[in-house]
Amino acid sequence: MWKAICKASLAVLLSGAGWAVAAPAMTAQGAVAGQRQAGVDVYRGIPFALPPLGALRWRPPQPVPAWQGVREAGKFAPACMQQGVSMPGEAAPTVSEDCLYLNIWAPPRHAGQRLPVIVWIHGGGYTNGSASMPLYHGDRLARKGVLVVTIAYRLGALGFLAHPALSAESPHRSSGNYGLMDQIAALEWVQRNIAAFGGDPQRVTIAGQSAGAMAVSALLVSPRAKGLFQRAIAQSGGIFEPLQLAPGYLLANAERDGVAYMQALGATTPDAMRKLPAARLTGTNPVSHPVIDGDVLPLSPYDGYVRGRNHDVPLLIGSNSEEARALVDVTAVRADRFEADITASFGALPVALLAAYPHDTDAQARDARLGFERDLRFGWDMWAWARLAQSGRSPVYYYSFEHQPPFPAGSVHAGWGASHFAEMWYMFDHLGQAPWKWRAADHALAAAMSDYWVRFAATGDPNGQGLPHWPAFRGAAGQVQRLGDPIGTGPVPALRQLQVFDAVYAKVRGSAFGD
């Protein structure tokens, strides 16, 4: 009876819209109407939590009440409050504080279907990004037999403000991490509802890039996320450096930064803080990152793995061989100023660390700065994460993306190479979104990477028929999958430089790696 009523309602709802109707889905809150486009069912703008407005600002996400009838899921919701874009070349999204929605791309379902699920956590430095960015659309992956869910989460100060007054309101005496709470709420929604879309709640993979990958590392040690996913993918991001170098992640310090930030905005009480216009709480600020709060994130990802308090699930992680080219302008780098400039940016560095990146000529100095930034921001974190995780029961699959896309001269992407962001056109199999002169090698790599990612979501192992073998990572100098033309297996890139970073970080911690 419900199906007949739902189909009749959908026919009225979508009449004249020119859409093919997706199979209706009944969530715990009510029915949703999607669209069928190019053989994929798409549901946009499904709420997974109440709008975090007014008294709900800086509070945990609250459940959505049930609705009557059929809710249209044909339009993307606004992105969470932010300034700018998370990726050069993308259009700035429409934004709102009312932003806690998710989107689903699913193969047409049939009785008894239970397909693997990838839940995508977007990047953007915790200050911008969108669940609806075209590059993240899951249509191409869905055609390969997986459901793709893209989720929003609160950003900037709205997502990560820690403040003593907010901690006093909390039964856990903590604050911050509202963005992580949103991610957990979305994963809880997936557990309750994804079967209605043909997904398997016991085969959920969390996946993210950049800040999204850092969030994955946090979720892997959050007790609140236990049981909400069975595999994890992290691309170019993790939180593993010594906390001595990032003291702002500790709750007391984050609260102090939050007080200073609110005082600068003229708000000293929770009521005054919640009355601030949302637009004043966007952009980069000192409280735009997760906090080790004793509750959502009781300890750092590094310490969680060392103490055996991580969720032991199959892991696929890696980074790109030229990460920094998309992030750092090195045109003014000169050999005679290299050490002074890098010290001005990062403070006094050990001689061994500077010596690991030869900079005798201007050309060397430019390459050295790019290599240093690559390894500092991404390379060491992913190598450390792989080493920590491979000591568990579940396998780790470690990659290095080394392919140079055909970014055209004169474009915003010119000169990027295998940079930060570059792998995403391939793993989402979205070469068709960019009007560049893609080569046969690009199409072959996109087909293989999307197959690897889908296969991993399905089984916890990226290997499959027709794909170059990808061995599990074993040991500090284990083999990584070199994603390029051709795909092959090789040693960890820049291993000597990573080992120097490792020695420096061990000295900062006061112990050797893993002790």
Short mmCIF file of C-alpha atoms in Angstrom, two decimals:
data_model
loop_
_atom_site.label_atom_id
_atom_site.label_comp_id
_atom_site.label_asym_id
_atom_site.label_seq_id
_atom_site.Cartn_x
_atom_site.Cartn_y
_atom_site.Cartn_z
CA MET A 1 0.00 0.00 0.00
CA TRP A 2 2.78 2.45 0.96
CA LYS A 3 4.53 1.93 -2.37
CA ALA A 4 1.35 2.68 -4.30
CA ILE A 5 0.69 5.85 -2.29
CA CYS A 6 4.32 6.94 -2.56
CA LYS A 7 4.43 6.43 -6.31
CA ALA A 8 1.22 8.41 -6.73
CA SER A 9 2.64 11.24 -4.61
CA LEU A 10 5.85 11.23 -6.61
CA ALA A 11 3.96 11.44 -9.86
CA VAL A 12 2.21 14.60 -8.65
CA LEU A 13 5.38 16.05 -7.15
CA LEU A 14 7.50 15.58 -10.26
CA SER A 15 4.91 16.13 -12.96
CA GLY A 16 6.12 18.66 -15.48
CA ALA A 17 9.63 18.69 -14.08
CA GLY A 18 11.12 16.62 -16.88
CA TRP A 19 12.77 14.24 -14.41
CA ALA A 20 12.76 10.50 -14.42
CA VAL A 21 11.56 9.33 -11.03
CA ALA A 22 14.00 7.37 -8.86
CA ALA A 23 12.70 4.50 -6.82
CA PRO A 24 11.09 6.03 -3.69
CA ALA A 25 13.01 5.59 -0.46
CA MET A 26 11.48 5.48 3.01
CA THR A 27 13.81 6.85 5.69
CA ALA A 28 13.20 6.80 9.42
CA GLN A 29 11.85 10.34 9.12
CA GLY A 30 9.71 9.85 6.02
CA ALA A 31 9.72 9.25 2.28
CA VAL A 32 12.12 11.05 -0.07
CA ALA A 33 11.79 11.52 -3.81
CA GLY A 34 14.92 11.48 -5.94
CA GLN A 35 15.73 11.58 -9.62
CA ARG A 36 17.07 9.02 -12.03
CA GLN A 37 19.79 10.50 -14.19
CA ALA A 38 21.90 8.54 -16.67
CA GLY A 39 21.02 5.29 -14.93
CA VAL A 40 21.80 6.47 -11.39
CA ASP A 41 19.34 7.40 -8.63
CA VAL A 42 20.24 10.75 -7.09
CA TYR A 43 18.86 12.14 -3.83
CA ARG A 44 19.96 15.67 -2.95
CA GLY A 45 19.57 17.71 0.19
CA ILE A 46 18.33 15.09 2.68
CA PRO A 47 18.50 16.49 6.24
CA PHE A 48 20.40 14.39 8.77
CA ALA A 49 20.14 16.89 11.64
CA LEU A 50 18.10 19.94 12.57
CA PRO A 51 19.40 23.31 11.31
CA PRO A 52 21.99 24.42 13.91
CA LEU A 53 20.43 27.86 14.30
CA GLY A 54 19.78 30.11 17.28
CA ALA A 55 19.98 28.12 20.50
CA LEU A 56 21.32 25.11 18.54
CA ARG A 57 24.45 26.97 17.41
CA TRP A 58 27.49 25.36 19.09
CA ARG A 59 25.48 22.41 20.30
CA PRO A 60 25.57 18.75 19.20
CA PRO A 61 23.46 18.02 16.10
CA GLN A 62 19.86 17.21 16.94
CA PRO A 63 17.65 14.59 15.19
CA VAL A 64 15.21 15.56 12.47
CA PRO A 65 11.53 15.00 13.30
CA ALA A 66 9.38 12.86 11.04
CA TRP A 67 7.54 14.49 8.14
CA GLN A 68 4.32 13.64 6.37
CA GLY A 69 4.06 12.83 2.68
CA VAL A 70 7.00 12.74 0.29
CA ARG A 71 9.93 15.13 0.68
CA GLU A 72 11.50 16.32 -2.55
CA ALA A 73 15.21 15.50 -2.69
CA GLY A 74 15.93 17.11 -6.03
CA LYS A 75 18.04 20.13 -5.05
CA PHE A 76 21.34 20.49 -3.24
CA ALA A 77 21.20 22.33 0.07
CA PRO A 78 23.44 25.34 0.68
CA ALA A 79 26.96 24.67 1.89
CA CYS A 80 27.88 25.51 5.47
CA MET A 81 28.98 29.09 6.19
CA GLN A 82 32.36 29.91 4.65
CA GLN A 83 34.39 32.29 2.54
CA GLY A 84 36.17 31.48 -0.70
CA VAL A 85 36.44 28.01 -2.19
CA SER A 86 38.14 24.82 -1.10
CA MET A 87 39.73 24.18 -4.47
CA PRO A 88 41.03 26.67 -7.06
CA GLY A 89 38.84 26.93 -10.12
CA GLU A 90 35.60 25.95 -8.40
CA ALA A 91 32.63 28.28 -8.17
CA ALA A 92 31.86 29.63 -4.71
CA PRO A 93 28.84 27.80 -3.27
CA THR A 94 25.66 29.28 -1.89
CA VAL A 95 26.01 29.20 1.89
CA SER A 96 23.78 29.12 4.95
CA GLU A 97 24.01 28.24 8.60
CA ASP A 98 21.16 25.82 7.81
CA CYS A 99 23.40 23.29 6.08
CA LEU A 100 23.29 19.84 7.69
CA TYR A 101 22.21 17.79 4.68
CA LEU A 102 23.61 14.89 2.68
CA ASN A 103 23.38 13.62 -0.89
CA ILE A 104 23.20 10.07 -2.26
CA TRP A 105 24.09 8.53 -5.62
CA ALA A 106 22.87 4.95 -5.89
CA PRO A 107 22.51 2.31 -8.60
CA PRO A 108 18.85 1.45 -9.27
CA ARG A 109 17.98 -1.00 -6.56
CA HIS A 110 16.23 -4.33 -6.57
CA ALA A 111 14.83 -6.59 -3.88
CA GLY A 112 17.44 -7.75 -1.39
CA GLN A 113 20.18 -5.49 -2.76
CA ARG A 114 22.91 -4.51 -0.30
CA LEU A 115 25.72 -2.59 -1.97
CA PRO A 116 28.83 -1.08 -0.36
CA VAL A 117 28.71 2.57 0.68
CA ILE A 118 31.33 5.33 0.48
CA VAL A 119 30.67 8.33 2.73
CA TRP A 120 32.70 11.26 1.41
CA ILE A 121 33.98 13.96 3.80
CA HIS A 122 35.04 17.00 1.81
CA GLY A 123 38.24 18.95 2.35
CA GLY A 124 38.85 22.67 2.64
CA GLY A 125 40.98 23.21 5.72
CA TYR A 126 37.89 23.03 7.97
CA THR A 127 37.03 26.54 6.73
CA ASN A 128 35.35 25.89 3.37
CA GLY A 129 34.20 23.14 1.03
CA SER A 130 30.90 21.66 -0.04
CA ALA A 131 29.15 18.30 -0.22
CA SER A 132 27.69 19.31 -3.59
CA MET A 133 30.89 20.27 -5.44
CA PRO A 134 30.58 18.69 -8.92
CA LEU A 135 33.92 16.90 -8.62
CA TYR A 136 32.50 14.93 -5.68
CA HIS A 137 29.37 13.75 -7.47
CA GLY A 138 29.13 9.99 -7.11
CA ASP A 139 27.49 9.10 -10.42
CA ARG A 140 30.52 7.46 -12.00
CA LEU A 141 31.37 5.40 -8.92
CA ALA A 142 27.71 4.41 -8.50
CA ARG A 143 27.75 2.91 -11.99
CA LYS A 144 30.48 0.59 -10.71
CA GLY A 145 28.28 -0.78 -7.94
CA VAL A 146 28.69 1.43 -4.86
CA LEU A 147 26.52 4.02 -3.13
CA VAL A 148 28.19 7.39 -2.64
CA VAL A 149 27.04 9.68 0.18
CA THR A 150 28.47 13.21 0.44
CA ILE A 151 27.95 14.93 3.78
CA ALA A 152 28.12 18.50 5.04
CA TYR A 153 29.54 19.57 8.39
CA ARG A 154 29.89 22.89 10.18
CA LEU A 155 33.06 24.78 9.34
CA GLY A 156 35.32 27.43 10.85
CA ALA A 157 34.32 28.86 14.21
CA LEU A 158 30.77 27.59 13.77
CA GLY A 159 32.13 24.06 13.56
CA PHE A 160 35.10 24.08 15.91
CA LEU A 161 34.89 26.90 18.47
CA ALA A 162 36.04 25.84 21.92
CA HIS A 163 35.11 28.23 24.74
CA PRO A 164 34.86 27.82 28.53
CA ALA A 165 31.25 29.05 28.55
CA LEU A 166 30.30 26.43 25.95
CA SER A 167 32.18 23.74 27.87
CA ALA A 168 30.23 24.70 30.99
CA GLU A 169 26.97 24.02 29.10
CA SER A 170 28.10 20.54 28.06
CA PRO A 171 27.53 17.45 30.24
CA HIS A 172 31.00 16.36 29.09
CA ARG A 173 32.55 19.71 30.10
CA SER A 174 33.99 20.12 26.62
CA SER A 175 33.42 22.20 23.50
CA GLY A 176 34.58 22.39 19.92
CA ASN A 177 34.35 19.48 17.49
CA TYR A 178 30.81 20.35 16.39
CA GLY A 179 31.92 19.62 12.83
CA LEU A 180 33.11 16.16 13.88
CA MET A 181 29.81 15.63 15.70
CA ASP A 182 28.02 16.47 12.45
CA GLN A 183 30.06 13.83 10.62
CA ILE A 184 29.19 11.26 13.28
CA ALA A 185 25.51 12.23 13.10
CA ALA A 186 25.60 11.75 9.33
CA LEU A 187 27.19 8.31 9.80
CA GLU A 188 24.50 7.41 12.32
CA TRP A 189 21.89 8.46 9.75
CA VAL A 190 23.57 6.20 7.20
CA GLN A 191 23.43 3.26 9.61
CA ARG A 192 19.70 3.79 10.15
CA ASN A 193 18.66 4.60 6.60
CA ILE A 194 21.06 3.51 3.88
CA ALA A 195 19.39 0.10 3.44
CA ALA A 196 16.33 1.97 2.11
CA PHE A 197 18.51 3.11 -0.80
CA GLY A 198 20.00 -0.33 -1.46
CA GLY A 199 23.11 0.15 0.68
CA ASP A 200 24.73 -2.19 3.19
CA PRO A 201 25.16 -0.58 6.63
CA GLN A 202 27.79 -3.24 7.40
CA ARG A 203 29.98 -2.16 4.47
CA VAL A 204 30.39 1.56 5.03
CA THR A 205 33.67 3.23 4.06
CA ILE A 206 34.48 6.71 5.34
CA ALA A 207 36.63 8.61 2.84
CA GLY A 208 38.05 12.09 2.64
CA GLN A 209 40.74 14.26 1.14
CA SER A 210 42.89 16.93 2.83
CA ALA A 211 40.91 18.18 5.86
CA GLY A 212 38.44 15.40 5.09
CA ALA A 213 41.27 12.88 5.46
CA MET A 214 42.31 14.54 8.71
CA ALA A 215 38.73 14.06 9.87
CA VAL A 216 38.98 10.38 8.93
CA SER A 217 42.04 10.08 11.20
CA ALA A 218 40.04 11.66 14.02
CA LEU A 219 37.01 9.42 13.50
CA LEU A 220 39.27 6.38 13.67
CA VAL A 221 40.05 7.18 17.31
CA SER A 222 36.70 8.65 18.33
CA PRO A 223 34.73 6.30 20.60
CA ARG A 224 31.53 7.94 19.34
CA ALA A 225 32.25 6.65 15.84
CA LYS A 226 32.72 3.03 16.87
CA GLY A 227 30.75 0.65 14.67
CA LEU A 228 29.62 3.35 12.23
CA PHE A 229 32.01 2.27 9.46
CA GLN A 230 34.00 -0.81 8.46
CA ARG A 231 36.73 0.66 6.23
CA ALA A 232 38.51 3.99 5.77
CA ILE A 233 40.14 5.92 2.91
CA ALA A 234 42.32 8.98 3.51
CA GLN A 235 43.86 11.06 0.75
CA SER A 236 46.55 13.59 1.66
CA GLY A 237 45.73 14.40 5.25
CA GLY A 238 46.07 13.14 8.83
CA ILE A 239 46.69 14.43 12.37
CA PHE A 240 49.87 12.71 13.54
CA GLU A 241 52.49 15.41 14.30
CA PRO A 242 53.60 15.83 17.93
CA LEU A 243 51.10 17.86 19.95
CA GLN A 244 54.05 19.86 21.27
CA LEU A 245 54.12 21.47 17.81
CA ALA A 246 50.34 21.99 17.72
CA PRO A 247 49.32 22.99 21.27
CA GLY A 248 46.16 24.66 19.98
CA TYR A 249 44.62 21.20 19.61
CA LEU A 250 44.48 20.80 23.41
CA LEU A 251 41.15 21.84 24.92
CA ALA A 252 42.52 24.36 27.44
CA ASN A 253 44.51 26.13 24.74
CA ALA A 254 41.65 25.98 22.24
CA GLU A 255 39.32 27.50 24.87
CA ARG A 256 41.82 30.30 25.44
CA ASP A 257 41.96 30.97 21.69
CA GLY A 258 38.16 30.88 21.56
CA VAL A 259 37.86 33.47 24.32
CA ALA A 260 40.25 35.81 22.52
CA TYR A 261 38.37 35.33 19.26
CA MET A 262 34.97 36.04 20.80
CA GLN A 263 36.29 39.05 22.71
CA ALA A 264 37.57 40.49 19.44
CA LEU A 265 34.02 40.13 18.08
CA GLY A 266 32.56 41.79 21.15
CA ALA A 267 30.76 38.70 22.50
CA THR A 268 31.55 37.35 25.96
CA THR A 269 28.48 35.28 26.88
CA PRO A 270 26.87 32.30 25.08
CA ASP A 271 23.75 34.37 24.42
CA ALA A 272 25.75 37.17 22.82
CA MET A 273 27.86 34.67 20.88
CA ARG A 274 24.76 32.99 19.45
CA LYS A 275 23.36 36.35 18.35
CA LEU A 276 26.42 37.16 16.22
CA PRO A 277 25.65 37.14 12.48
CA ALA A 278 26.90 33.89 10.99
CA ALA A 279 28.80 35.81 8.30
CA ARG A 280 31.10 37.22 11.00
CA LEU A 281 32.15 33.71 11.97
CA THR A 282 33.59 32.55 8.65
CA GLY A 283 37.05 32.40 7.17
CA THR A 284 40.36 31.44 8.73
CA ASN A 285 40.61 31.96 12.46
CA PRO A 286 42.47 30.35 15.37
CA VAL A 287 39.63 27.94 16.17
CA SER A 288 39.16 26.19 12.82
CA HIS A 289 40.37 22.70 13.68
CA PRO A 290 39.42 19.69 15.82
CA VAL A 291 40.11 19.75 19.55
CA ILE A 292 41.27 16.96 21.84
CA ASP A 293 38.30 17.48 24.10
CA GLY A 294 38.17 14.30 26.19
CA ASP A 295 34.87 13.28 24.63
CA VAL A 296 34.45 13.25 20.84
CA LEU A 297 38.23 13.17 20.45
CA PRO A 298 39.70 11.92 23.74
CA LEU A 299 43.24 11.70 22.40
CA SER A 300 45.17 12.45 19.25
CA PRO A 301 45.10 9.99 16.34
CA TYR A 302 48.80 9.29 16.91
CA ASP A 303 48.27 8.48 20.58
CA GLY A 304 45.11 6.52 19.77
CA TYR A 305 47.07 4.19 17.50
CA VAL A 306 50.05 3.92 19.86
CA ARG A 307 47.76 2.97 22.74
CA GLY A 308 45.66 0.58 20.70
CA ARG A 309 42.51 2.67 21.02
CA ASN A 310 41.86 3.07 17.31
CA HIS A 311 39.14 1.37 15.30
CA ASP A 312 40.97 -1.45 13.55
CA VAL A 313 39.55 -1.42 10.01
CA PRO A 314 41.08 -1.89 6.55
CA LEU A 315 42.75 1.32 5.46
CA LEU A 316 43.60 2.82 2.05
CA ILE A 317 45.75 5.93 2.35
CA GLY A 318 48.31 7.94 0.44
CA SER A 319 49.45 11.28 -0.88
CA ASN A 320 50.68 12.92 -4.06
CA SER A 321 54.25 13.28 -5.24
CA GLU A 322 53.98 17.03 -5.91
CA GLU A 323 51.45 18.05 -3.26
CA ALA A 324 52.83 21.53 -2.63
CA ARG A 325 52.68 22.78 -6.23
CA ALA A 326 48.99 23.61 -5.82
CA LEU A 327 49.53 25.32 -2.46
CA VAL A 328 52.87 27.13 -2.38
CA ASP A 329 54.24 29.81 -4.71
CA VAL A 330 57.99 29.25 -5.01
CA THR A 331 58.73 31.69 -7.81
CA ALA A 332 60.56 34.01 -5.39
CA VAL A 333 62.53 31.27 -3.61
CA ARG A 334 66.31 31.79 -3.89
CA ALA A 335 69.21 29.69 -2.66
CA ASP A 336 70.84 32.55 -0.73
CA ARG A 337 67.62 33.22 1.23
CA PHE A 338 66.31 29.66 1.51
CA GLU A 339 67.19 29.01 5.15
CA ALA A 340 66.21 32.50 6.32
CA ASP A 341 62.85 32.35 4.52
CA ILE A 342 61.96 28.89 5.75
CA THR A 343 62.95 29.85 9.31
CA ALA A 344 60.73 32.95 9.08
CA SER A 345 57.81 30.72 8.09
CA PHE A 346 58.34 27.79 10.47
CA GLY A 347 60.75 28.94 13.15
CA ALA A 348 64.19 27.57 13.85
CA LEU A 349 64.58 24.13 12.30
CA PRO A 350 67.17 21.42 13.04
CA VAL A 351 70.19 21.52 10.76
CA ALA A 352 69.57 17.91 9.69
CA LEU A 353 66.08 18.81 8.45
CA LEU A 354 67.33 21.68 6.31
CA ALA A 355 70.20 19.57 5.02
CA ALA A 356 67.78 16.86 3.89
CA TYR A 357 66.61 19.21 1.14
CA PRO A 358 69.66 20.38 -0.86
CA HIS A 359 69.34 24.04 -1.89
CA ASP A 360 72.68 25.12 -3.35
CA THR A 361 71.18 26.64 -6.51
CA ASP A 362 67.98 28.59 -7.06
CA ALA A 363 66.45 25.66 -8.94
CA GLN A 364 67.42 23.31 -6.11
CA ALA A 365 66.01 25.74 -3.57
CA ARG A 366 62.63 25.85 -5.30
CA ASP A 367 62.49 22.05 -5.45
CA ALA A 368 63.66 21.89 -1.82
CA ARG A 369 60.88 24.17 -0.61
CA LEU A 370 58.27 22.15 -2.51
CA GLY A 371 59.67 18.90 -1.14
CA PHE A 372 59.83 20.23 2.40
CA GLU A 373 56.23 21.50 2.30
CA ARG A 374 55.05 18.22 0.74
CA ASP A 375 56.62 16.09 3.44
CA LEU A 376 55.77 18.42 6.32
CA ARG A 377 52.09 18.75 5.41
CA PHE A 378 51.33 15.35 3.95
CA GLY A 379 54.14 12.88 3.27
CA TRP A 380 55.24 12.20 6.83
CA ASP A 381 51.68 12.00 8.18
CA MET A 382 50.65 9.36 5.66
CA TRP A 383 53.85 7.34 6.17
CA ALA A 384 53.45 7.52 9.95
CA TRP A 385 49.79 6.54 9.69
CA ALA A 386 50.62 3.57 7.45
CA ARG A 387 53.26 2.33 9.88
CA LEU A 388 51.00 2.70 12.90
CA ALA A 389 48.03 1.01 11.25
CA GLN A 390 49.90 -1.91 9.71
CA SER A 391 50.70 -3.24 13.17
CA GLY A 392 46.99 -4.07 13.63
CA ARG A 393 44.96 -6.98 12.30
CA SER A 394 43.49 -5.12 9.33
CA PRO A 395 45.47 -4.50 6.13
CA VAL A 396 46.82 -1.13 5.01
CA TYR A 397 47.04 -0.19 1.33
CA TYR A 398 49.38 2.74 0.80
CA TYR A 399 49.69 4.73 -2.44
CA SER A 400 51.69 7.51 -4.02
CA PHE A 401 49.86 9.40 -6.78
CA GLU A 402 52.54 10.35 -9.30
CA HIS A 403 50.65 11.11 -12.51
CA GLN A 404 50.75 14.58 -14.05
CA PRO A 405 47.34 15.58 -15.44
CA PRO A 406 47.32 17.63 -18.66
CA PHE A 407 46.61 20.93 -16.91
CA PRO A 408 46.67 23.56 -19.67
CA ALA A 409 49.04 26.51 -19.64
CA GLY A 410 47.34 29.70 -18.53
CA SER A 411 44.75 27.90 -16.41
CA VAL A 412 44.47 28.18 -12.62
CA HIS A 413 45.91 24.64 -12.50
CA ALA A 414 48.95 25.35 -14.69
CA GLY A 415 52.16 23.88 -13.30
CA TRP A 416 50.43 21.80 -10.66
CA GLY A 417 51.64 18.39 -11.79
CA ALA A 418 50.81 15.55 -9.37
CA SER A 419 49.75 18.11 -6.80
CA HIS A 420 47.28 18.40 -3.98
CA PHE A 421 43.79 17.79 -5.42
CA ALA A 422 45.10 16.21 -8.65
CA GLU A 423 44.13 12.62 -7.84
CA MET A 424 40.45 13.41 -7.35
CA TRP A 425 39.56 13.70 -11.04
CA TYR A 426 40.85 10.14 -11.35
CA MET A 427 39.44 8.44 -8.24
CA PHE A 428 35.98 9.93 -8.88
CA ASP A 429 36.42 9.06 -12.60
CA HIS A 430 35.41 12.60 -13.53
CA LEU A 431 37.78 13.48 -16.35
CA GLY A 432 34.72 14.50 -18.32
CA GLN A 433 34.14 17.45 -16.00
CA ALA A 434 37.21 19.29 -17.26
CA PRO A 435 37.66 20.27 -20.94
CA TRP A 436 41.33 19.39 -21.02
CA LYS A 437 43.08 17.23 -23.58
CA TRP A 438 42.96 14.00 -21.64
CA ARG A 439 45.17 11.24 -22.97
CA ALA A 440 44.66 7.50 -23.12
CA ALA A 441 46.88 7.15 -20.05
CA ASP A 442 44.61 9.51 -18.10
CA HIS A 443 41.52 7.49 -18.93
CA ALA A 444 43.27 4.24 -18.07
CA LEU A 445 44.40 5.58 -14.69
CA ALA A 446 40.93 6.97 -13.88
CA ALA A 447 39.36 3.61 -14.69
CA ALA A 448 41.87 1.76 -12.52
CA MET A 449 41.76 4.13 -9.54
CA SER A 450 37.97 4.25 -9.42
CA ASP A 451 37.97 0.45 -9.64
CA TYR A 452 40.47 0.22 -6.78
CA TRP A 453 38.40 2.54 -4.58
CA VAL A 454 35.12 0.74 -5.32
CA ARG A 455 36.68 -2.69 -4.83
CA PHE A 456 38.15 -1.59 -1.50
CA ALA A 457 34.74 -0.32 -0.36
CA ALA A 458 33.22 -3.65 -1.32
CA THR A 459 35.77 -6.02 0.22
CA GLY A 460 38.40 -4.12 2.21
CA ASP A 461 40.94 -5.03 -0.48
CA PRO A 462 41.47 -2.88 -3.61
CA ASN A 463 42.64 -5.79 -5.72
CA GLY A 464 40.44 -7.28 -8.41
CA GLN A 465 40.44 -8.87 -11.82
CA GLY A 466 42.18 -6.79 -14.46
CA LEU A 467 43.91 -4.47 -11.96
CA PRO A 468 47.68 -4.33 -11.29
CA HIS A 469 48.31 -6.08 -7.98
CA TRP A 470 48.43 -3.78 -4.95
CA PRO A 471 50.28 -5.37 -2.02
CA ALA A 472 49.43 -4.55 1.58
CA PHE A 473 51.96 -2.25 3.23
CA ARG A 474 54.36 -4.03 5.55
CA GLY A 475 57.19 -2.52 7.58
CA ALA A 476 58.57 1.01 7.75
CA ALA A 477 60.04 0.69 4.26
CA GLY A 478 57.24 -1.40 2.78
CA GLN A 479 55.99 -1.24 -0.77
CA VAL A 480 53.53 1.40 -1.97
CA GLN A 481 51.35 1.45 -5.05
CA ARG A 482 52.74 4.05 -7.47
CA LEU A 483 49.67 5.42 -9.27
CA GLY A 484 50.92 6.74 -12.58
CA ASP A 485 51.68 5.63 -16.13
CA PRO A 486 52.16 2.76 -15.67
CA ILE A 487 50.79 1.69 -12.31
CA GLY A 488 53.38 -0.26 -10.36
CA THR A 489 54.76 -1.10 -6.96
CA GLY A 490 57.80 0.58 -5.47
CA PRO A 491 59.51 1.92 -2.34
CA VAL A 492 58.16 4.74 -0.20
CA PRO A 493 58.99 8.02 -2.01
CA ALA A 494 61.40 10.47 -0.33
CA LEU A 495 62.08 7.89 2.37
CA ARG A 496 65.37 9.49 3.46
CA GLN A 497 63.71 12.86 4.05
CA LEU A 498 60.80 11.25 5.88
CA GLN A 499 63.24 9.46 8.16
CA VAL A 500 64.81 12.80 9.06
CA PHE A 501 61.38 14.20 9.92
CA ASP A 502 60.77 11.08 11.97
CA ALA A 503 63.92 11.57 14.01
CA VAL A 504 63.06 15.21 14.64
CA TYR A 505 59.52 14.40 15.75
CA ALA A 506 60.73 11.57 18.00
CA LYS A 507 63.06 14.02 19.75
CA VAL A 508 60.19 16.51 20.17
CA ARG A 509 58.03 13.79 21.72
CA GLY A 510 60.87 12.58 23.86
CA SER A 511 60.51 9.03 22.59
CA ALA A 512 61.13 6.93 19.52
CA PHE A 513 58.32 6.30 17.05
CA GLY A 514 55.60 4.14 18.53
CA ASP A 515 56.98 4.24 22.09
#
